[in-house]
mmCIF file of C-alpha atoms and ligand atoms in Angstrom:
data_model
loop_
_atom_site.group_PDB
_atom_site.id
_atom_site.type_symbol
_atom_site.label_atom_id
_atom_site.label_comp_id
_atom_site.label_asym_id
_atom_site.label_seq_id
_atom_site.Cartn_x
_atom_site.Cartn_y
_atom_site.Cartn_z
ATOM 1 C CA UNK A 1 15.622 -13.864 -106.862
ATOM 2 C CA UNK A 2 18.832 -13.720 -108.758
ATOM 3 C CA UNK A 3 20.655 -16.569 -110.452
ATOM 4 C CA UNK A 4 24.194 -16.342 -111.817
ATOM 5 C CA UNK A 5 25.473 -18.267 -114.793
ATOM 6 C CA UNK A 6 28.946 -19.634 -114.125
ATOM 7 C CA UNK A 7 31.215 -21.943 -116.102
ATOM 8 C CA UNK A 8 34.492 -22.247 -117.938
ATOM 9 C CA UNK A 9 35.173 -19.950 -120.896
ATOM 10 C CA UNK A 10 33.673 -21.199 -124.183
ATOM 11 C CA UNK A 11 31.117 -23.419 -122.503
ATOM 12 C CA UNK A 12 28.202 -21.447 -123.968
ATOM 13 C CA UNK A 13 27.239 -19.108 -121.109
ATOM 14 C CA UNK A 14 26.808 -15.994 -123.204
ATOM 15 C CA UNK A 15 25.035 -17.895 -125.955
ATOM 16 C CA UNK A 16 22.683 -19.182 -123.282
ATOM 17 C CA UNK A 17 22.183 -15.746 -121.751
ATOM 18 C CA UNK A 18 21.598 -14.053 -125.087
ATOM 19 C CA UNK A 19 19.048 -16.599 -126.133
ATOM 20 C CA UNK A 20 17.364 -16.263 -122.797
ATOM 21 C CA UNK A 21 16.961 -12.537 -123.115
ATOM 22 C CA UNK A 22 16.373 -12.786 -126.862
ATOM 23 C CA UNK A 23 18.694 -9.876 -127.306
ATOM 24 C CA UNK A 24 21.792 -9.961 -129.387
ATOM 25 C CA UNK A 25 24.319 -8.269 -127.167
ATOM 26 C CA UNK A 26 27.313 -6.885 -128.900
ATOM 27 C CA UNK A 27 30.490 -8.756 -127.950
ATOM 28 C CA UNK A 28 32.165 -5.500 -127.079
ATOM 29 C CA UNK A 29 29.591 -4.567 -124.486
ATOM 30 C CA UNK A 30 29.950 -8.012 -122.975
ATOM 31 C CA UNK A 31 33.701 -7.689 -122.601
ATOM 32 C CA UNK A 32 33.627 -4.208 -121.130
ATOM 33 C CA UNK A 33 30.955 -4.754 -118.552
ATOM 34 C CA UNK A 34 31.547 -7.186 -115.786
ATOM 35 C CA UNK A 35 28.093 -8.700 -115.922
ATOM 36 C CA UNK A 36 24.886 -8.632 -117.917
ATOM 37 C CA UNK A 37 21.687 -8.820 -115.955
ATOM 38 C CA UNK A 38 18.298 -9.653 -117.376
ATOM 39 C CA UNK A 39 14.858 -10.256 -115.952
ATOM 40 C CA UNK A 40 13.424 -13.329 -117.589
ATOM 41 C CA UNK A 41 9.946 -14.772 -117.531
ATOM 42 C CA UNK A 42 9.255 -18.103 -115.949
ATOM 43 C CA UNK A 43 7.165 -19.768 -118.653
ATOM 44 C CA UNK A 44 4.156 -21.584 -117.306
ATOM 45 C CA UNK A 45 1.634 -23.418 -119.450
ATOM 46 C CA UNK A 46 -0.989 -23.057 -116.712
ATOM 47 C CA UNK A 47 -0.829 -19.283 -117.012
ATOM 48 C CA UNK A 48 -1.171 -19.637 -120.794
ATOM 49 C CA UNK A 49 -4.314 -21.719 -120.287
ATOM 50 C CA UNK A 50 -5.839 -19.198 -117.882
ATOM 51 C CA UNK A 51 -5.130 -16.486 -120.426
ATOM 52 C CA UNK A 52 -6.949 -18.520 -123.099
ATOM 53 C CA UNK A 53 -10.015 -18.777 -120.881
ATOM 54 C CA UNK A 54 -10.199 -15.276 -119.386
ATOM 55 C CA UNK A 55 -8.792 -13.285 -122.309
ATOM 56 C CA UNK A 56 -7.439 -10.702 -119.837
ATOM 57 C CA UNK A 57 -6.105 -7.255 -120.730
ATOM 58 C CA UNK A 58 -2.825 -8.226 -119.106
ATOM 59 C CA UNK A 59 -0.847 -11.413 -118.592
ATOM 60 C CA UNK A 60 1.986 -11.317 -116.070
ATOM 61 C CA UNK A 61 4.497 -14.145 -115.702
ATOM 62 C CA UNK A 62 6.612 -14.803 -112.644
ATOM 63 C CA UNK A 63 10.161 -13.559 -113.238
ATOM 64 C CA UNK A 64 13.703 -14.184 -112.088
ATOM 65 C CA UNK A 65 16.908 -12.266 -112.640
ATOM 66 C CA UNK A 66 19.695 -13.941 -114.556
ATOM 67 C CA UNK A 67 23.281 -12.702 -114.491
ATOM 68 C CA UNK A 68 25.985 -13.540 -117.009
ATOM 69 C CA UNK A 69 29.276 -13.015 -115.173
ATOM 70 C CA UNK A 70 32.160 -12.508 -117.512
ATOM 71 C CA UNK A 71 34.067 -15.748 -117.756
ATOM 72 C CA UNK A 72 36.306 -17.209 -115.148
ATOM 73 C CA UNK A 73 38.556 -14.545 -113.751
ATOM 74 C CA UNK A 74 41.944 -16.161 -113.392
ATOM 75 C CA UNK A 75 43.413 -15.729 -109.970
ATOM 76 C CA UNK A 76 46.937 -14.450 -109.443
ATOM 77 C CA UNK A 77 47.323 -16.962 -106.656
ATOM 78 C CA UNK A 78 48.753 -20.299 -107.720
ATOM 79 C CA UNK A 79 46.440 -23.260 -107.300
ATOM 80 C CA UNK A 80 43.154 -21.403 -107.343
ATOM 81 C CA UNK A 81 41.136 -20.588 -110.387
ATOM 82 C CA UNK A 82 39.010 -17.643 -109.313
ATOM 83 C CA UNK A 83 39.917 -14.235 -108.018
ATOM 84 C CA UNK A 84 38.063 -12.764 -105.059
ATOM 85 C CA UNK A 85 36.117 -10.204 -107.084
ATOM 86 C CA UNK A 86 34.598 -12.984 -109.136
ATOM 87 C CA UNK A 87 33.747 -15.027 -106.051
ATOM 88 C CA UNK A 88 32.159 -12.023 -104.349
ATOM 89 C CA UNK A 89 29.928 -11.540 -107.364
ATOM 90 C CA UNK A 90 28.906 -15.177 -107.376
ATOM 91 C CA UNK A 91 28.204 -15.090 -103.647
ATOM 92 C CA UNK A 92 25.435 -12.487 -103.860
ATOM 93 C CA UNK A 93 23.228 -14.749 -105.986
ATOM 94 C CA UNK A 94 20.471 -17.016 -104.690
ATOM 95 C CA UNK A 95 21.380 -19.914 -106.965
ATOM 96 C CA UNK A 96 23.830 -20.855 -109.694
ATOM 97 C CA UNK A 97 23.498 -22.257 -113.162
ATOM 98 C CA UNK A 98 26.738 -23.961 -114.108
ATOM 99 C CA UNK A 99 26.963 -24.224 -117.888
ATOM 100 C CA UNK A 100 29.210 -27.164 -118.774
ATOM 101 C CA UNK A 101 30.558 -27.817 -122.226
ATOM 102 C CA UNK A 102 29.314 -31.048 -123.709
ATOM 103 C CA UNK A 103 29.557 -30.124 -127.379
ATOM 104 C CA UNK A 104 32.407 -31.017 -129.668
ATOM 105 C CA UNK A 105 33.659 -28.286 -131.968
ATOM 106 C CA UNK A 106 37.240 -27.950 -133.098
ATOM 107 C CA UNK A 107 36.805 -24.277 -133.876
ATOM 108 C CA UNK A 108 35.926 -23.530 -130.243
ATOM 109 C CA UNK A 109 38.832 -23.968 -127.800
ATOM 110 C CA UNK A 110 38.388 -25.742 -124.444
ATOM 111 C CA UNK A 111 40.430 -24.319 -121.564
ATOM 112 C CA UNK A 112 40.978 -27.807 -120.131
ATOM 113 C CA UNK A 113 41.911 -29.231 -123.530
ATOM 114 C CA UNK A 114 39.160 -31.823 -123.879
ATOM 115 C CA UNK A 115 35.452 -32.395 -123.371
ATOM 116 C CA UNK A 116 34.792 -33.966 -119.972
ATOM 117 C CA UNK A 117 31.561 -32.993 -118.264
ATOM 118 C CA UNK A 118 32.168 -34.739 -114.930
ATOM 119 C CA UNK A 119 35.672 -33.257 -114.607
ATOM 120 C CA UNK A 120 34.382 -29.742 -115.273
ATOM 121 C CA UNK A 121 31.531 -30.088 -112.774
ATOM 122 C CA UNK A 122 33.986 -31.271 -110.110
ATOM 123 C CA UNK A 123 36.472 -28.552 -110.996
ATOM 124 C CA UNK A 124 33.956 -25.869 -110.032
ATOM 125 C CA UNK A 125 32.680 -27.780 -107.041
ATOM 126 C CA UNK A 126 36.268 -28.094 -105.721
ATOM 127 C CA UNK A 127 37.056 -24.424 -106.277
ATOM 128 C CA UNK A 128 33.904 -23.451 -104.404
ATOM 129 C CA UNK A 129 34.759 -25.906 -101.614
ATOM 130 C CA UNK A 130 38.209 -24.326 -101.240
ATOM 131 C CA UNK A 131 36.730 -20.840 -101.184
ATOM 132 C CA UNK A 132 34.274 -21.855 -98.439
ATOM 133 C CA UNK A 133 37.042 -23.537 -96.443
ATOM 134 C CA UNK A 134 39.144 -20.379 -96.660
ATOM 135 C CA UNK A 135 36.137 -18.387 -95.509
ATOM 136 C CA UNK A 136 35.567 -20.675 -92.507
ATOM 137 C CA UNK A 137 39.273 -20.326 -91.599
ATOM 138 C CA UNK A 138 38.963 -16.557 -91.616
ATOM 139 C CA UNK A 139 35.891 -16.754 -89.391
ATOM 140 C CA UNK A 140 37.760 -18.864 -86.832
ATOM 141 C CA UNK A 141 40.330 -16.109 -86.481
ATOM 142 C CA UNK A 142 37.697 -13.421 -86.071
ATOM 143 C CA UNK A 143 35.743 -15.525 -83.586
ATOM 144 C CA UNK A 144 38.839 -15.959 -81.406
ATOM 145 C CA UNK A 145 39.096 -12.192 -81.192
ATOM 146 C CA UNK A 146 35.375 -11.858 -80.379
ATOM 147 C CA UNK A 147 35.679 -14.415 -77.572
ATOM 148 C CA UNK A 148 38.029 -12.086 -75.809
ATOM 149 C CA UNK A 149 35.235 -9.551 -75.427
ATOM 150 C CA UNK A 150 32.843 -10.372 -72.629
ATOM 151 C CA UNK A 151 29.849 -8.854 -74.413
ATOM 152 C CA UNK A 152 29.923 -11.026 -77.518
ATOM 153 C CA UNK A 153 31.353 -14.179 -75.996
ATOM 154 C CA UNK A 154 28.205 -16.286 -76.054
ATOM 155 C CA UNK A 155 27.371 -15.470 -79.647
ATOM 156 C CA UNK A 156 30.950 -16.172 -80.682
ATOM 157 C CA UNK A 157 30.860 -19.565 -78.995
ATOM 158 C CA UNK A 158 27.688 -20.499 -80.837
ATOM 159 C CA UNK A 159 29.173 -19.470 -84.141
ATOM 160 C CA UNK A 160 32.353 -21.377 -83.451
ATOM 161 C CA UNK A 161 30.354 -24.591 -83.031
ATOM 162 C CA UNK A 162 28.647 -24.083 -86.370
ATOM 163 C CA UNK A 163 31.863 -23.159 -88.154
ATOM 164 C CA UNK A 164 33.391 -26.363 -86.790
ATOM 165 C CA UNK A 165 30.567 -28.337 -88.390
ATOM 166 C CA UNK A 166 30.980 -26.523 -91.682
ATOM 167 C CA UNK A 167 34.679 -27.173 -91.579
ATOM 168 C CA UNK A 168 34.149 -30.910 -91.012
ATOM 169 C CA UNK A 169 31.659 -31.132 -93.864
ATOM 170 C CA UNK A 170 33.862 -29.223 -96.293
ATOM 171 C CA UNK A 171 37.013 -31.137 -95.333
ATOM 172 C CA UNK A 172 35.223 -34.310 -96.355
ATOM 173 C CA UNK A 173 34.648 -32.715 -99.740
ATOM 174 C CA UNK A 174 30.921 -32.361 -99.112
ATOM 175 C CA UNK A 175 29.193 -29.139 -100.231
ATOM 176 C CA UNK A 176 27.281 -27.235 -97.527
ATOM 177 C CA UNK A 177 24.028 -27.588 -99.431
ATOM 178 C CA UNK A 178 24.005 -31.204 -98.207
ATOM 179 C CA UNK A 179 23.625 -30.051 -94.612
ATOM 180 C CA UNK A 180 20.228 -29.948 -92.980
ATOM 181 C CA UNK A 181 20.291 -26.427 -91.556
ATOM 182 C CA UNK A 182 18.038 -24.881 -88.927
ATOM 183 C CA UNK A 183 17.775 -21.712 -86.850
ATOM 184 C CA UNK A 184 21.196 -20.221 -86.061
ATOM 185 C CA UNK A 185 22.971 -22.188 -88.760
ATOM 186 C CA UNK A 186 20.469 -21.197 -91.412
ATOM 187 C CA UNK A 187 20.800 -17.579 -90.347
ATOM 188 C CA UNK A 188 24.599 -17.724 -90.656
ATOM 189 C CA UNK A 189 24.279 -19.313 -94.094
ATOM 190 C CA UNK A 190 21.978 -16.465 -95.113
ATOM 191 C CA UNK A 191 24.462 -13.878 -93.881
ATOM 192 C CA UNK A 192 27.693 -15.431 -95.146
ATOM 193 C CA UNK A 193 26.348 -16.938 -98.368
ATOM 194 C CA UNK A 194 28.791 -19.829 -98.700
ATOM 195 C CA UNK A 195 29.150 -20.868 -102.330
ATOM 196 C CA UNK A 196 28.632 -24.580 -101.795
ATOM 197 C CA UNK A 197 25.338 -23.937 -100.003
ATOM 198 C CA UNK A 198 23.751 -22.476 -103.110
ATOM 199 C CA UNK A 199 21.268 -24.522 -105.103
ATOM 200 C CA UNK A 200 23.070 -25.611 -108.256
ATOM 201 C CA UNK A 201 21.637 -26.328 -111.657
ATOM 202 C CA UNK A 202 24.179 -27.960 -113.944
ATOM 203 C CA UNK A 203 23.202 -27.157 -117.518
ATOM 204 C CA UNK A 204 25.052 -29.475 -119.882
ATOM 205 C CA UNK A 205 25.423 -27.876 -123.294
ATOM 206 C CA UNK A 206 25.185 -30.797 -125.713
ATOM 207 C CA UNK A 207 25.794 -31.307 -129.404
ATOM 208 C CA UNK A 208 22.791 -31.193 -131.685
ATOM 209 C CA UNK A 209 23.619 -34.730 -132.741
ATOM 210 C CA UNK A 210 22.932 -35.795 -129.145
ATOM 211 C CA UNK A 211 19.330 -34.560 -129.071
ATOM 212 C CA UNK A 212 17.779 -38.002 -129.121
ATOM 213 C CA UNK A 213 20.194 -39.201 -126.416
ATOM 214 C CA UNK A 214 20.000 -36.109 -124.184
ATOM 215 C CA UNK A 215 18.092 -37.741 -121.324
ATOM 216 C CA UNK A 216 20.313 -40.812 -121.453
ATOM 217 C CA UNK A 217 23.441 -38.639 -121.226
ATOM 218 C CA UNK A 218 21.970 -36.603 -118.375
ATOM 219 C CA UNK A 219 21.037 -39.799 -116.490
ATOM 220 C CA UNK A 220 24.619 -41.072 -116.773
ATOM 221 C CA UNK A 221 25.927 -37.808 -115.301
ATOM 222 C CA UNK A 222 23.307 -37.904 -112.534
ATOM 223 C CA UNK A 223 24.715 -41.281 -111.430
ATOM 224 C CA UNK A 224 28.069 -39.615 -110.723
ATOM 225 C CA UNK A 225 26.901 -36.257 -109.437
ATOM 226 C CA UNK A 226 24.279 -36.712 -106.763
ATOM 227 C CA UNK A 227 23.030 -34.536 -103.981
ATOM 228 C CA UNK A 228 20.435 -32.292 -102.475
ATOM 229 C CA UNK A 229 19.640 -29.060 -104.255
ATOM 230 C CA UNK A 230 21.626 -30.028 -107.326
ATOM 231 C CA UNK A 231 20.105 -30.872 -110.688
ATOM 232 C CA UNK A 232 21.576 -31.938 -113.991
ATOM 233 C CA UNK A 233 19.734 -30.784 -117.111
ATOM 234 C CA UNK A 234 20.755 -31.090 -120.752
ATOM 235 C CA UNK A 235 20.245 -28.277 -123.244
ATOM 236 C CA UNK A 236 21.423 -27.122 -126.669
ATOM 237 C CA UNK A 237 22.719 -23.559 -126.718
ATOM 238 C CA UNK A 238 23.353 -23.418 -130.451
ATOM 239 C CA UNK A 239 19.990 -24.805 -131.552
ATOM 240 C CA UNK A 240 18.089 -22.696 -129.035
ATOM 241 C CA UNK A 241 19.803 -19.609 -130.374
ATOM 242 C CA UNK A 242 18.728 -20.483 -133.895
ATOM 243 C CA UNK A 243 15.179 -21.126 -132.703
ATOM 244 C CA UNK A 244 14.848 -17.560 -131.424
ATOM 245 C CA UNK A 245 15.330 -16.100 -134.898
ATOM 246 C CA UNK A 246 12.564 -18.211 -136.475
ATOM 247 C CA UNK A 247 8.920 -17.326 -137.078
ATOM 248 C CA UNK A 248 6.325 -19.310 -135.090
ATOM 249 C CA UNK A 249 5.507 -21.694 -137.958
ATOM 250 C CA UNK A 250 9.128 -22.325 -138.843
ATOM 251 C CA UNK A 251 9.892 -22.829 -135.198
ATOM 252 C CA UNK A 252 7.214 -25.512 -134.885
ATOM 253 C CA UNK A 253 8.558 -27.374 -137.918
ATOM 254 C CA UNK A 254 12.127 -27.104 -136.674
ATOM 255 C CA UNK A 255 11.170 -28.415 -133.254
ATOM 256 C CA UNK A 256 9.201 -31.295 -134.732
ATOM 257 C CA UNK A 257 12.089 -32.186 -136.986
ATOM 258 C CA UNK A 258 14.434 -32.397 -134.002
ATOM 259 C CA UNK A 259 11.826 -33.920 -131.722
ATOM 260 C CA UNK A 260 11.956 -31.006 -129.259
ATOM 261 C CA UNK A 261 8.760 -30.620 -127.233
ATOM 262 C CA UNK A 262 9.574 -27.458 -125.367
ATOM 263 C CA UNK A 263 12.328 -24.897 -125.401
ATOM 264 C CA UNK A 264 15.060 -26.249 -123.123
ATOM 265 C CA UNK A 265 15.551 -22.718 -121.851
ATOM 266 C CA UNK A 266 12.074 -22.449 -120.384
ATOM 267 C CA UNK A 267 12.553 -25.921 -118.911
ATOM 268 C CA UNK A 268 15.882 -24.839 -117.368
ATOM 269 C CA UNK A 269 14.435 -21.690 -115.884
ATOM 270 C CA UNK A 270 11.510 -23.573 -114.420
ATOM 271 C CA UNK A 271 13.877 -26.148 -113.055
ATOM 272 C CA UNK A 272 15.999 -23.448 -111.395
ATOM 273 C CA UNK A 273 12.843 -21.897 -109.999
ATOM 274 C CA UNK A 274 11.790 -25.136 -108.326
ATOM 275 C CA UNK A 275 15.343 -25.821 -107.191
ATOM 276 C CA UNK A 276 15.175 -22.560 -105.261
ATOM 277 C CA UNK A 277 12.143 -23.875 -103.434
ATOM 278 C CA UNK A 278 9.900 -21.437 -105.265
ATOM 279 C CA UNK A 279 6.407 -22.063 -106.524
ATOM 280 C CA UNK A 280 3.568 -20.127 -108.131
ATOM 281 C CA UNK A 281 0.012 -19.315 -107.280
ATOM 282 C CA UNK A 282 -2.311 -17.464 -109.626
ATOM 283 C CA UNK A 283 -4.763 -14.626 -109.642
ATOM 284 C CA UNK A 284 -7.115 -14.747 -112.616
ATOM 285 C CA UNK A 285 -9.777 -12.544 -114.161
ATOM 286 C CA UNK A 286 -10.736 -10.406 -117.143
ATOM 287 C CA UNK A 287 -8.360 -7.649 -116.105
ATOM 288 C CA UNK A 288 -5.273 -9.672 -115.431
ATOM 289 C CA UNK A 289 -4.010 -13.231 -115.214
ATOM 290 C CA UNK A 290 -0.880 -13.411 -113.154
ATOM 291 C CA UNK A 291 1.581 -15.864 -111.638
ATOM 292 C CA UNK A 292 2.984 -14.906 -108.230
ATOM 293 C CA UNK A 293 6.117 -16.278 -106.644
ATOM 294 C CA UNK A 294 6.158 -17.719 -103.128
ATOM 295 C CA UNK A 295 8.257 -20.260 -101.234
ATOM 296 C CA UNK A 296 7.097 -23.826 -100.772
ATOM 297 C CA UNK A 297 5.322 -23.961 -97.423
ATOM 298 C CA UNK A 298 4.151 -20.326 -97.390
ATOM 299 C CA UNK A 299 0.664 -19.847 -95.983
ATOM 300 C CA UNK A 300 -2.282 -17.963 -97.469
ATOM 301 C CA UNK A 301 -1.569 -14.786 -95.528
ATOM 302 C CA UNK A 302 2.038 -14.634 -96.748
ATOM 303 C CA UNK A 303 0.853 -15.323 -100.294
ATOM 304 C CA UNK A 304 -1.688 -12.497 -99.987
ATOM 305 C CA UNK A 305 1.126 -10.247 -98.803
ATOM 306 C CA UNK A 306 3.053 -10.747 -102.046
ATOM 307 C CA UNK A 307 0.105 -9.189 -103.887
ATOM 308 C CA UNK A 308 -0.200 -6.252 -101.512
ATOM 309 C CA UNK A 309 1.041 -5.526 -97.975
ATOM 310 C CA UNK A 310 -2.499 -4.453 -97.071
ATOM 311 C CA UNK A 311 -3.738 -7.915 -98.055
ATOM 312 C CA UNK A 312 -1.362 -9.344 -95.473
ATOM 313 C CA UNK A 313 -2.393 -6.937 -92.717
ATOM 314 C CA UNK A 314 -6.121 -7.046 -93.390
ATOM 315 C CA UNK A 315 -6.360 -10.662 -94.483
ATOM 316 C CA UNK A 316 -9.759 -12.260 -93.791
ATOM 317 C CA UNK A 317 -9.973 -15.352 -95.977
ATOM 318 C CA UNK A 318 -8.818 -16.695 -99.299
ATOM 319 C CA UNK A 319 -11.021 -18.323 -101.898
ATOM 320 C CA UNK A 320 -8.953 -21.195 -103.267
ATOM 321 C CA UNK A 321 -9.345 -23.402 -106.324
ATOM 322 C CA UNK A 322 -6.542 -25.510 -107.699
ATOM 323 C CA UNK A 323 -5.533 -25.284 -111.356
ATOM 324 C CA UNK A 324 -6.290 -28.993 -111.960
ATOM 325 C CA UNK A 325 -9.817 -28.639 -110.568
ATOM 326 C CA UNK A 326 -10.497 -25.408 -112.397
ATOM 327 C CA UNK A 327 -9.500 -26.950 -115.716
ATOM 328 C CA UNK A 328 -12.070 -29.713 -115.163
ATOM 329 C CA UNK A 329 -14.974 -27.266 -114.798
ATOM 330 C CA UNK A 330 -13.715 -24.054 -116.427
ATOM 331 C CA UNK A 331 -15.857 -21.676 -114.303
ATOM 332 C CA UNK A 332 -15.797 -20.820 -110.598
ATOM 333 C CA UNK A 333 -19.581 -21.355 -110.384
ATOM 334 C CA UNK A 334 -19.175 -24.983 -111.501
ATOM 335 C CA UNK A 335 -16.170 -25.391 -109.186
ATOM 336 C CA UNK A 336 -18.410 -24.296 -106.312
ATOM 337 C CA UNK A 337 -21.084 -26.832 -107.300
ATOM 338 C CA UNK A 338 -18.509 -29.602 -107.239
ATOM 339 C CA UNK A 339 -17.012 -28.549 -103.939
ATOM 340 C CA UNK A 340 -13.524 -27.675 -105.212
ATOM 341 C CA UNK A 341 -13.895 -23.958 -104.561
ATOM 342 C CA UNK A 342 -12.954 -23.530 -100.914
ATOM 343 C CA UNK A 343 -12.640 -20.832 -98.289
ATOM 344 C CA UNK A 344 -9.367 -21.036 -96.407
ATOM 345 C CA UNK A 345 -7.947 -19.198 -93.412
ATOM 346 C CA UNK A 346 -4.545 -17.593 -93.091
ATOM 347 C CA UNK A 347 -2.822 -20.776 -91.907
ATOM 348 C CA UNK A 348 -3.688 -22.623 -95.124
ATOM 349 C CA UNK A 349 -0.495 -23.782 -96.869
ATOM 350 C CA UNK A 350 -0.717 -22.630 -100.472
ATOM 351 C CA UNK A 351 -0.013 -25.275 -103.113
ATOM 352 C CA UNK A 352 1.787 -24.790 -106.395
ATOM 353 C CA UNK A 353 -0.959 -24.066 -108.919
ATOM 354 C CA UNK A 354 -3.585 -22.698 -106.510
ATOM 355 C CA UNK A 355 -5.793 -19.883 -107.768
ATOM 356 C CA UNK A 356 -6.335 -17.374 -104.973
ATOM 357 C CA UNK A 357 -8.829 -14.641 -104.445
ATOM 358 C CA UNK A 358 -8.075 -12.745 -101.258
ATOM 359 C CA UNK A 359 -10.854 -11.334 -99.114
ATOM 360 C CA UNK A 360 -9.555 -8.504 -97.014
ATOM 361 C CA UNK A 361 -10.842 -5.743 -94.759
HETATM 362 N N1 GDP B 1 29.087 -26.086 -131.897
HETATM 363 C C1 GDP B 1 28.588 -25.416 -130.850
HETATM 364 N N2 GDP B 1 29.130 -24.236 -130.549
HETATM 365 C C2 GDP B 1 28.634 -23.567 -129.484
HETATM 366 C C3 GDP B 1 27.572 -24.087 -128.691
HETATM 367 N N3 GDP B 1 27.322 -23.203 -127.711
HETATM 368 C C4 GDP B 1 28.185 -22.181 -127.855
HETATM 369 N N4 GDP B 1 28.977 -22.392 -128.935
HETATM 370 C C5 GDP B 1 30.047 -21.536 -129.465
HETATM 371 O O1 GDP B 1 31.106 -21.534 -128.504
HETATM 372 C C6 GDP B 1 31.713 -20.230 -128.452
HETATM 373 C C7 GDP B 1 31.715 -19.756 -127.023
HETATM 374 O O2 GDP B 1 30.388 -19.530 -126.601
HETATM 375 P P1 GDP B 1 30.008 -18.425 -125.511
HETATM 376 O O3 GDP B 1 28.550 -18.535 -125.302
HETATM 377 O O4 GDP B 1 30.565 -17.114 -125.868
HETATM 378 O O5 GDP B 1 30.783 -19.041 -124.260
HETATM 379 P P2 GDP B 1 31.134 -18.385 -122.836
HETATM 380 O O6 GDP B 1 32.588 -18.075 -122.882
HETATM 381 O O7 GDP B 1 30.843 -19.494 -121.883
HETATM 382 O O8 GDP B 1 30.264 -17.207 -122.630
HETATM 383 C C8 GDP B 1 30.918 -19.333 -129.379
HETATM 384 O O9 GDP B 1 31.614 -19.236 -130.605
HETATM 385 C C9 GDP B 1 29.597 -20.096 -129.560
HETATM 386 O O10 GDP B 1 29.028 -19.817 -130.819
HETATM 387 C C10 GDP B 1 27.009 -25.347 -129.054
HETATM 388 O O11 GDP B 1 26.082 -25.875 -128.433
HETATM 389 N N5 GDP B 1 27.576 -25.970 -130.148
HETATM 390 MG MG1 MG B 2 30.727 -15.226 -122.108
#
């Protein structure tokens, strides 16, 4: 799973990325390379609690890849903001985090001249809509050519129907992520990776003076920007960056002073994770406590397969206890007594927070 950070210059993308990876990348490196990629942990308090109980040799978080693409690459073409190289790089990601500037600072320029969160969100949405429309146009031309060949005629006709639907949606200014897609259409979306079909997390980078009002501000934005697979989350790039440099004790005091309960970064990452339709199940024990990533709706056999392909092929049953139940009784023996330790077959749909032990041949 790979998520790209996009946004206007000076919105706080690199600050966000650096804090996320807790590395201080040298500005020079950033400018020369076209992207920085980092694997970041998905923080999960449930995994922390399991670790407390089992004291394992190893603790393994779920991870996702985050990419910091260098700025907005101005297009040579009039009227469009991005060049094709930039768009191609965005396209290969599973989801996007759009960092929008919400902080006021005279020493940091704003490419659009003023702070306006809604305008900046729409600016990107429109650019992505145009890019998808242009893509659909280009498909129409190719499809016409395909129709001429007897062999591929049927397939081309099918695609043409779907491209017509995409075109209608986009022309209305509606992103493709709003469409309910199935079968053929879903397959095309997977192949072509239209930008407006990608889950979008809008991360609004607020002023530290707005901390107490962050939710209120986010709610106001949510009223204007609605939709499926889009989320608006506030965060504070500058404060989070300062937090990283502090010792644990100092950090606690700092967070209390500002009334921050949890690092906004871990909240953002978790939010992106869920936005992607991902969820975690756990394996626990004295050797290792680990969070595994699966899609919502995956069954026990598929989940077992993420641990090991053999577990998929030779799956017999899974012993399942949910996190909430386990925390009530703290041992599997007690869970058994209370009937919350169950044996499930391969069709069982795994829930976020399930603890699994796979029995295999
Ligand atoms: N005052 C303030 N400055 C910030 C904040 N976030 C980023 N900056 C500053 O804005 C400038 C641009 O940030 P950067 O992360 O490089 O933006 P990018 O162009 O989107 O990668 C840097 O000088 C940052 O220190 C913030 O929340 N508040
Ligand atoms: Mg940057």
